[in-house]
PDB file of C-alpha atoms in Angstrom:
ATOM      1  CA  MET A 774       4.034   8.574  11.621  1.00  0.00           C
ATOM      2  CA  MET A 775       3.457  10.596   8.546  1.00  0.00           C
ATOM      3  CA  GLY A 776       3.639  14.278   9.318  1.00  0.00           C
ATOM      4  CA  LYS A 777       4.291  15.404   5.784  1.00  0.00           C
ATOM      5  CA  ILE A 778       2.701  14.496   2.476  1.00  0.00           C
ATOM      6  CA  PRO A 779       5.207  12.229   0.674  1.00  0.00           C
ATOM      7  CA  ILE A 780       4.859  14.155  -2.587  1.00  0.00           C
ATOM      8  CA  ASN A 781       5.151  17.830  -3.415  1.00  0.00           C
ATOM      9  CA  LEU A 782       1.591  18.521  -4.532  1.00  0.00           C
ATOM     10  CA  GLU A 783       2.632  21.856  -6.022  1.00  0.00           C
ATOM     11  CA  LYS A 784       4.590  19.953  -8.677  1.00  0.00           C
ATOM     12  CA  VAL A 785       1.773  17.574  -9.590  1.00  0.00           C
ATOM     13  CA  ASP A 786      -0.012  18.108 -12.892  1.00  0.00           C
ATOM     14  CA  GLU A 787      -3.432  19.655 -12.287  1.00  0.00           C
ATOM     15  CA  LYS A 788      -5.182  16.675 -13.923  1.00  0.00           C
ATOM     16  CA  ASP A 789      -3.578  14.320 -11.364  1.00  0.00           C
ATOM     17  CA  ILE A 790      -3.880  16.425  -8.207  1.00  0.00           C
ATOM     18  CA  ASP A 791      -7.038  14.797  -6.851  1.00  0.00           C
ATOM     19  CA  LYS A 792      -5.607  11.294  -7.300  1.00  0.00           C
ATOM     20  CA  GLU A 793      -2.445  12.283  -5.425  1.00  0.00           C
ATOM     21  CA  ILE A 794      -4.441  13.938  -2.645  1.00  0.00           C
ATOM     22  CA  LEU A 795      -6.473  10.733  -2.270  1.00  0.00           C
ATOM     23  CA  ARG A 796      -3.313   8.602  -2.163  1.00  0.00           C
ATOM     24  CA  ALA A 797      -1.828  10.855   0.524  1.00  0.00           C
ATOM     25  CA  ALA A 798      -5.083  10.637   2.482  1.00  0.00           C
ATOM     26  CA  ILE A 799      -5.024   6.824   2.283  1.00  0.00           C
ATOM     27  CA  ILE A 800      -1.433   6.781   3.540  1.00  0.00           C
ATOM     28  CA  ALA A 801      -2.388   9.040   6.463  1.00  0.00           C
ATOM     29  CA  GLU A 802      -5.355   6.873   7.412  1.00  0.00           C
ATOM     30  CA  LEU A 803      -3.318   3.656   7.262  1.00  0.00           C
ATOM     31  CA  ASP A 804      -0.653   5.312   9.380  1.00  0.00           C
ATOM     32  CA  ALA A 805      -3.330   6.185  11.950  1.00  0.00           C
ATOM     33  CA  VAL A 806      -4.674   2.616  11.923  1.00  0.00           C
ATOM     34  CA  ASN A 807      -1.194   1.275  12.639  1.00  0.00           C
ATOM     35  CA  LEU A 808      -0.610   3.781  15.426  1.00  0.00           C
ATOM     36  CA  TYR A 809      -3.917   3.129  17.206  1.00  0.00           C
ATOM     37  CA  GLU A 810      -3.621  -0.645  16.920  1.00  0.00           C
ATOM     38  CA  GLN A 811      -0.050  -0.588  18.237  1.00  0.00           C
ATOM     39  CA  MET A 812      -1.061   1.587  21.183  1.00  0.00           C
ATOM     40  CA  ALA A 813      -4.019  -0.699  21.885  1.00  0.00           C
ATOM     41  CA  GLN A 814      -1.635  -3.628  22.153  1.00  0.00           C
ATOM     42  CA  LEU A 815       0.544  -1.727  24.630  1.00  0.00           C
ATOM     43  CA  THR A 816      -2.086  -0.504  27.066  1.00  0.00           C
ATOM     44  CA  GLN A 817      -3.346  -2.498  30.011  1.00  0.00           C
ATOM     45  CA  ASP A 818      -6.401  -0.241  30.344  1.00  0.00           C
ATOM     46  CA  LYS A 819      -9.383  -2.098  28.849  1.00  0.00           C
ATOM     47  CA  ASN A 820     -11.375   1.096  28.252  1.00  0.00           C
ATOM     48  CA  LEU A 821      -8.499   2.776  26.464  1.00  0.00           C
ATOM     49  CA  LYS A 822      -7.908  -0.357  24.385  1.00  0.00           C
ATOM     50  CA  THR A 823     -11.577  -0.444  23.394  1.00  0.00           C
ATOM     51  CA  ILE A 824     -11.551   3.196  22.286  1.00  0.00           C
ATOM     52  CA  LEU A 825      -8.259   2.878  20.408  1.00  0.00           C
ATOM     53  CA  LEU A 826      -9.498  -0.155  18.488  1.00  0.00           C
ATOM     54  CA  ASP A 827     -12.801   1.555  17.735  1.00  0.00           C
ATOM     55  CA  VAL A 828     -11.013   4.604  16.360  1.00  0.00           C
ATOM     56  CA  ALA A 829      -8.702   2.354  14.305  1.00  0.00           C
ATOM     57  CA  LYS A 830     -11.788   0.713  12.827  1.00  0.00           C
ATOM     58  CA  GLU A 831     -13.179   4.134  11.887  1.00  0.00           C
ATOM     59  CA  GLU A 832      -9.883   4.959  10.164  1.00  0.00           C
ATOM     60  CA  LYS A 833     -10.239   1.766   8.115  1.00  0.00           C
ATOM     61  CA  THR A 834     -13.628   3.032   6.966  1.00  0.00           C
ATOM     62  CA  HIS A 835     -11.953   6.276   5.901  1.00  0.00           C
ATOM     63  CA  VAL A 836      -9.437   4.255   3.869  1.00  0.00           C
ATOM     64  CA  GLY A 837     -12.366   2.631   2.090  1.00  0.00           C
ATOM     65  CA  GLU A 838     -13.984   5.986   1.384  1.00  0.00           C
ATOM     66  CA  PHE A 839     -10.806   7.443  -0.095  1.00  0.00           C
ATOM     67  CA  GLN A 840     -10.091   4.265  -2.045  1.00  0.00           C
ATOM     68  CA  ALA A 841     -13.579   4.271  -3.554  1.00  0.00           C
ATOM     69  CA  LEU A 842     -13.040   7.819  -4.809  1.00  0.00           C
ATOM     70  CA  LEU A 843      -9.557   6.992  -6.078  1.00  0.00           C
ATOM     71  CA  LEU A 844     -10.862   4.026  -8.050  1.00  0.00           C
ATOM     72  CA  GLU A 845     -13.463   6.287  -9.671  1.00  0.00           C
ATOM     73  CA  LYS A 846     -10.783   8.763 -10.699  1.00  0.00           C
ATOM     74  CA  ASP A 847      -8.031   6.315 -11.695  1.00  0.00           C
ATOM     75  CA  LYS A 848      -9.227   3.442 -13.880  1.00  0.00           C
ATOM     76  CA  GLU A 849      -5.676   2.097 -14.192  1.00  0.00           C
ATOM     77  CA  GLN A 850      -5.536   1.794 -10.397  1.00  0.00           C
ATOM     78  CA  GLU A 851      -8.848  -0.051 -10.450  1.00  0.00           C
ATOM     79  CA  LYS A 852      -7.575  -2.454 -13.120  1.00  0.00           C
ATOM     80  CA  GLU A 853      -4.296  -3.116 -11.311  1.00  0.00           C
ATOM     81  CA  LEU A 854      -6.091  -3.693  -8.017  1.00  0.00           C
ATOM     82  CA  GLU A 855      -8.131  -6.419  -9.690  1.00  0.00           C
ATOM     83  CA  GLU A 856      -4.977  -7.870 -11.270  1.00  0.00           C
ATOM     84  CA  GLY A 857      -3.342  -8.022  -7.853  1.00  0.00           C
ATOM     85  CA  LYS A 858      -6.352  -9.816  -6.420  1.00  0.00           C
ATOM     86  CA  LYS A 859      -6.229 -12.384  -9.255  1.00  0.00           C
ATOM     87  CA  GLU A 860      -2.518 -12.967  -8.675  1.00  0.00           C
ATOM     88  CA  VAL A 861      -3.108 -13.679  -4.991  1.00  0.00           C
ATOM     89  CA  GLU A 862      -5.952 -16.059  -5.796  1.00  0.00           C
ATOM     90  CA  GLU A 863      -3.771 -17.903  -8.339  1.00  0.00           C
ATOM     91  CA  GLU A 864      -0.787 -18.068  -5.997  1.00  0.00           C
ATOM     92  CA  LEU A 865      -2.908 -19.351  -3.130  1.00  0.00           C
ATOM     93  CA  LYS A 866      -4.952 -21.612  -5.418  1.00  0.00           C
ATOM     94  CA  ARG A 867      -8.316 -20.118  -4.473  1.00  0.00           C
TER      95      ARG A 867
END
């Protein structure tokens, strides 16, 4: 689990700080999704499993929120995300 931001935000250029904060937030949310889904697979308690999977789903929504903001702030990221999607479609012949 991520307990520490993987970049020293104090050393980030002021013009890039929000993008780096958003990237760190996305990493934290994805880490939480993985944790909750793994725990859901381990438990035998149906109620606990239901809650863990529901919370994981909420974390996925948070990823989407942070990603939407990141794509507004970083047009290169937006462009490369689309390029990655095209590459997958070409590779899988979609």
